[in-house]
PDB file of C-alpha atoms in Angstrom:
ATOM      1  CA  MET M 430      36.952  36.482  42.499  1.00 57.00           C
ATOM      2  CA  ALA M 431      40.364  36.296  44.069  1.00 69.00           C
ATOM      3  CA  GLU M 432      40.316  35.773  48.036  1.00 81.00           C
ATOM      4  CA  GLU M 433      42.994  36.660  50.352  1.00 80.00           C
ATOM      5  CA  LEU M 434      44.562  34.150  52.702  1.00 74.00           C
ATOM      6  CA  TRP M 435      45.724  35.480  56.151  1.00 79.00           C
ATOM      7  CA  LEU M 436      48.514  33.303  57.821  1.00 78.00           C
ATOM      8  CA  ASP M 437      49.488  33.790  61.408  1.00 90.00           C
ATOM      9  CA  PRO M 438      52.881  32.621  61.201  1.00 90.00           C
ATOM     10  CA  ASP M 439      53.574  32.264  64.691  1.00 92.00           C
ATOM     11  CA  ARG M 440      50.495  29.885  65.058  1.00 94.00           C
ATOM     12  CA  VAL M 441      51.180  28.019  61.882  1.00 94.00           C
ATOM     13  CA  LEU M 442      54.925  27.676  62.960  1.00 95.00           C
ATOM     14  CA  SER M 443      53.701  26.088  66.434  1.00 96.00           C
ATOM     15  CA  GLY M 444      51.514  23.858  64.571  1.00 96.00           C
ATOM     16  CA  GLY M 445      53.922  22.383  62.064  1.00 97.00           C
ATOM     17  CA  ARG M 446      56.490  21.992  65.059  1.00 97.00           C
ATOM     18  CA  ASP M 447      53.840  20.187  66.989  1.00 98.00           C
ATOM     19  CA  LEU M 448      52.967  18.073  63.960  1.00 97.00           C
ATOM     20  CA  ALA M 449      56.746  17.009  63.863  1.00 98.00           C
ATOM     21  CA  ALA M 450      56.780  16.111  67.348  1.00 98.00           C
ATOM     22  CA  ALA M 451      53.798  14.221  67.133  1.00 98.00           C
ATOM     23  CA  GLY M 452      55.734  12.216  64.096  1.00 98.00           C
ATOM     24  CA  LYS M 453      58.722  11.686  66.249  1.00 97.00           C
ATOM     25  CA  HIS M 454      56.311  10.509  69.030  1.00 98.00           C
ATOM     26  CA  LEU M 455      54.770   8.166  66.839  1.00 97.00           C
ATOM     27  CA  THR M 456      58.207   6.856  65.691  1.00 96.00           C
ATOM     28  CA  ALA M 457      59.171   6.468  69.283  1.00 97.00           C
ATOM     29  CA  GLU M 458      56.027   4.494  70.237  1.00 96.00           C
ATOM     30  CA  ARG M 459      56.649   2.300  67.285  1.00 96.00           C
ATOM     31  CA  SER M 460      60.193   1.567  68.411  1.00 95.00           C
ATOM     32  CA  GLY M 461      59.042   1.169  72.110  1.00 96.00           C
ATOM     33  CA  ALA M 462      55.606  -0.426  72.142  1.00 96.00           C
ATOM     34  CA  GLY M 463      56.016  -1.800  68.539  1.00 95.00           C
ATOM     35  CA  GLY M 464      59.335  -3.446  69.330  1.00 95.00           C
ATOM     36  CA  GLU M 465      57.913  -4.953  72.489  1.00 96.00           C
ATOM     37  CA  LEU M 466      55.063  -6.497  70.605  1.00 94.00           C
ATOM     38  CA  ALA M 467      57.531  -7.837  67.928  1.00 95.00           C
ATOM     39  CA  ALA M 468      59.520  -9.465  70.545  1.00 96.00           C
ATOM     40  CA  ILE M 469      56.798 -10.957  72.294  1.00 96.00           C
ATOM     41  CA  SER M 470      55.110 -12.238  69.175  1.00 95.00           C
ATOM     42  CA  GLY M 471      58.662 -13.718  68.064  1.00 94.00           C
ATOM     43  CA  GLN M 472      58.495 -15.927  70.801  1.00 95.00           C
ATOM     44  CA  ARG M 473      55.119 -17.464  69.386  1.00 94.00           C
ATOM     45  CA  PRO M 474      53.159 -17.651  72.615  1.00 94.00           C
ATOM     46  CA  TRP M 475      50.311 -19.384  70.552  1.00 94.00           C
ATOM     47  CA  GLY M 476      52.308 -22.446  70.108  1.00 94.00           C
ATOM     48  CA  ALA M 477      54.162 -24.376  67.481  1.00 92.00           C
ATOM     49  CA  ASP M 478      51.335 -26.887  67.003  1.00 96.00           C
ATOM     50  CA  GLU M 479      49.212 -27.103  63.901  1.00 96.00           C
ATOM     51  CA  ILE M 480      46.812 -24.334  65.032  1.00 96.00           C
ATOM     52  CA  GLY M 481      49.712 -22.140  66.067  1.00 96.00           C
ATOM     53  CA  GLN M 482      51.460 -22.735  62.922  1.00 96.00           C
ATOM     54  CA  ALA M 483      48.318 -21.738  61.055  1.00 96.00           C
ATOM     55  CA  PHE M 484      47.819 -18.507  63.476  1.00 96.00           C
ATOM     56  CA  GLU M 485      51.482 -17.742  62.806  1.00 96.00           C
ATOM     57  CA  ASN M 486      51.208 -17.971  58.874  1.00 96.00           C
ATOM     58  CA  ASN M 487      48.204 -15.598  59.139  1.00 96.00           C
ATOM     59  CA  TYR M 488      49.515 -13.257  61.901  1.00 96.00           C
ATOM     60  CA  ARG M 489      53.039 -12.524  60.788  1.00 96.00           C
ATOM     61  CA  PRO M 490      52.604 -10.827  57.453  1.00 97.00           C
ATOM     62  CA  ILE M 491      49.987  -8.444  59.165  1.00 97.00           C
ATOM     63  CA  GLU M 492      51.924  -7.873  61.902  1.00 97.00           C
ATOM     64  CA  GLN M 493      54.854  -6.815  59.633  1.00 97.00           C
ATOM     65  CA  GLN M 494      52.820  -4.569  57.530  1.00 98.00           C
ATOM     66  CA  VAL M 495      51.276  -2.775  60.769  1.00 97.00           C
ATOM     67  CA  LEU M 496      54.544  -2.159  62.117  1.00 97.00           C
ATOM     68  CA  LEU M 497      56.199  -0.804  59.046  1.00 97.00           C
ATOM     69  CA  ALA M 498      52.929   1.326  58.135  1.00 98.00           C
ATOM     70  CA  TRP M 499      53.510   2.724  61.949  1.00 97.00           C
ATOM     71  CA  GLU M 500      57.031   3.634  61.251  1.00 96.00           C
ATOM     72  CA  LYS M 501      56.105   5.374  57.883  1.00 98.00           C
ATOM     73  CA  LEU M 502      53.277   6.973  59.293  1.00 98.00           C
ATOM     74  CA  GLY M 503      55.582   8.378  62.030  1.00 97.00           C
ATOM     75  CA  LEU M 504      58.214   9.615  59.429  1.00 97.00           C
ATOM     76  CA  TYR M 505      55.565  10.981  57.018  1.00 98.00           C
ATOM     77  CA  VAL M 506      53.891  13.040  59.922  1.00 98.00           C
ATOM     78  CA  GLU M 507      57.214  14.418  61.090  1.00 98.00           C
ATOM     79  CA  GLY M 508      58.194  15.289  57.486  1.00 98.00           C
ATOM     80  CA  LEU M 509      54.786  17.127  57.101  1.00 98.00           C
ATOM     81  CA  GLY M 510      55.317  19.300  60.103  1.00 97.00           C
ATOM     82  CA  ASP M 511      58.750  20.138  59.029  1.00 97.00           C
ATOM     83  CA  ALA M 512      57.315  20.901  55.564  1.00 97.00           C
ATOM     84  CA  VAL M 513      54.873  23.295  57.426  1.00 96.00           C
ATOM     85  CA  VAL M 514      57.709  25.060  59.240  1.00 96.00           C
ATOM     86  CA  ASP M 515      59.642  25.570  56.037  1.00 96.00           C
ATOM     87  CA  THR M 516      56.903  26.725  53.998  1.00 93.00           C
ATOM     88  CA  VAL M 517      55.949  29.412  56.643  1.00 93.00           C
ATOM     89  CA  ARG M 518      59.544  30.381  56.881  1.00 93.00           C
ATOM     90  CA  GLU M 519      60.044  30.634  52.906  1.00 93.00           C
ATOM     91  CA  ALA M 520      56.559  32.540  52.649  1.00 90.00           C
ATOM     92  CA  THR M 521      57.666  35.016  55.288  1.00 90.00           C
ATOM     93  CA  GLU M 522      60.760  35.536  53.638  1.00 92.00           C
ATOM     94  CA  THR M 523      59.410  36.138  50.088  1.00 91.00           C
ATOM     95  CA  ASP M 524      56.852  38.623  51.773  1.00 86.00           C
ATOM     96  CA  HIS M 525      59.796  40.503  53.565  1.00 89.00           C
ATOM     97  CA  HIS M 526      61.819  40.510  50.193  1.00 92.00           C
ATOM     98  CA  ALA M 527      58.747  41.651  48.109  1.00 89.00           C
ATOM     99  CA  ALA M 528      57.949  44.500  50.757  1.00 87.00           C
ATOM    100  CA  VAL M 529      61.518  45.711  50.706  1.00 88.00           C
ATOM    101  CA  GLN M 530      61.522  45.627  46.717  1.00 88.00           C
ATOM    102  CA  VAL M 531      58.136  47.637  46.625  1.00 87.00           C
ATOM    103  CA  GLU M 532      59.560  50.115  49.009  1.00 85.00           C
ATOM    104  CA  ARG M 533      62.510  50.714  47.199  1.00 84.00           C
ATOM    105  CA  THR M 534      60.773  51.206  43.948  1.00 84.00           C
ATOM    106  CA  TYR M 535      58.262  53.612  45.114  1.00 82.00           C
ATOM    107  CA  ARG M 536      60.730  55.280  47.069  1.00 80.00           C
ATOM    108  CA  THR M 537      62.856  56.237  44.088  1.00 70.00           C
ATOM    109  CA  ARG M 538      59.689  57.605  42.137  1.00 66.00           C
ATOM    110  CA  SER M 539      58.450  60.116  44.729  1.00 58.00           C
TER     111      SER M 539
END
């Protein structure tokens, strides 16, 4: 049994824009707070002795992975929001074009 899907385009567009804005915010936070974290850790506040070096060897790869993931997540969320907006626009245009075509077809048969 086919079910119908009802789409409130204004609501979905708003959600897509909010999602894209959230992605931009994540990316900005990565640049801001994430950049500060990288700068501070670059000074190696844990020291350069044997224990500090051991910490550095374990910490640095994880820090780089987290910062890269943070950046990618922001870009992904922003792209997802943009895709929602594009999808709603395309679906709305398709519905409009289909309605026009149906109207033209049935008008000529009356």
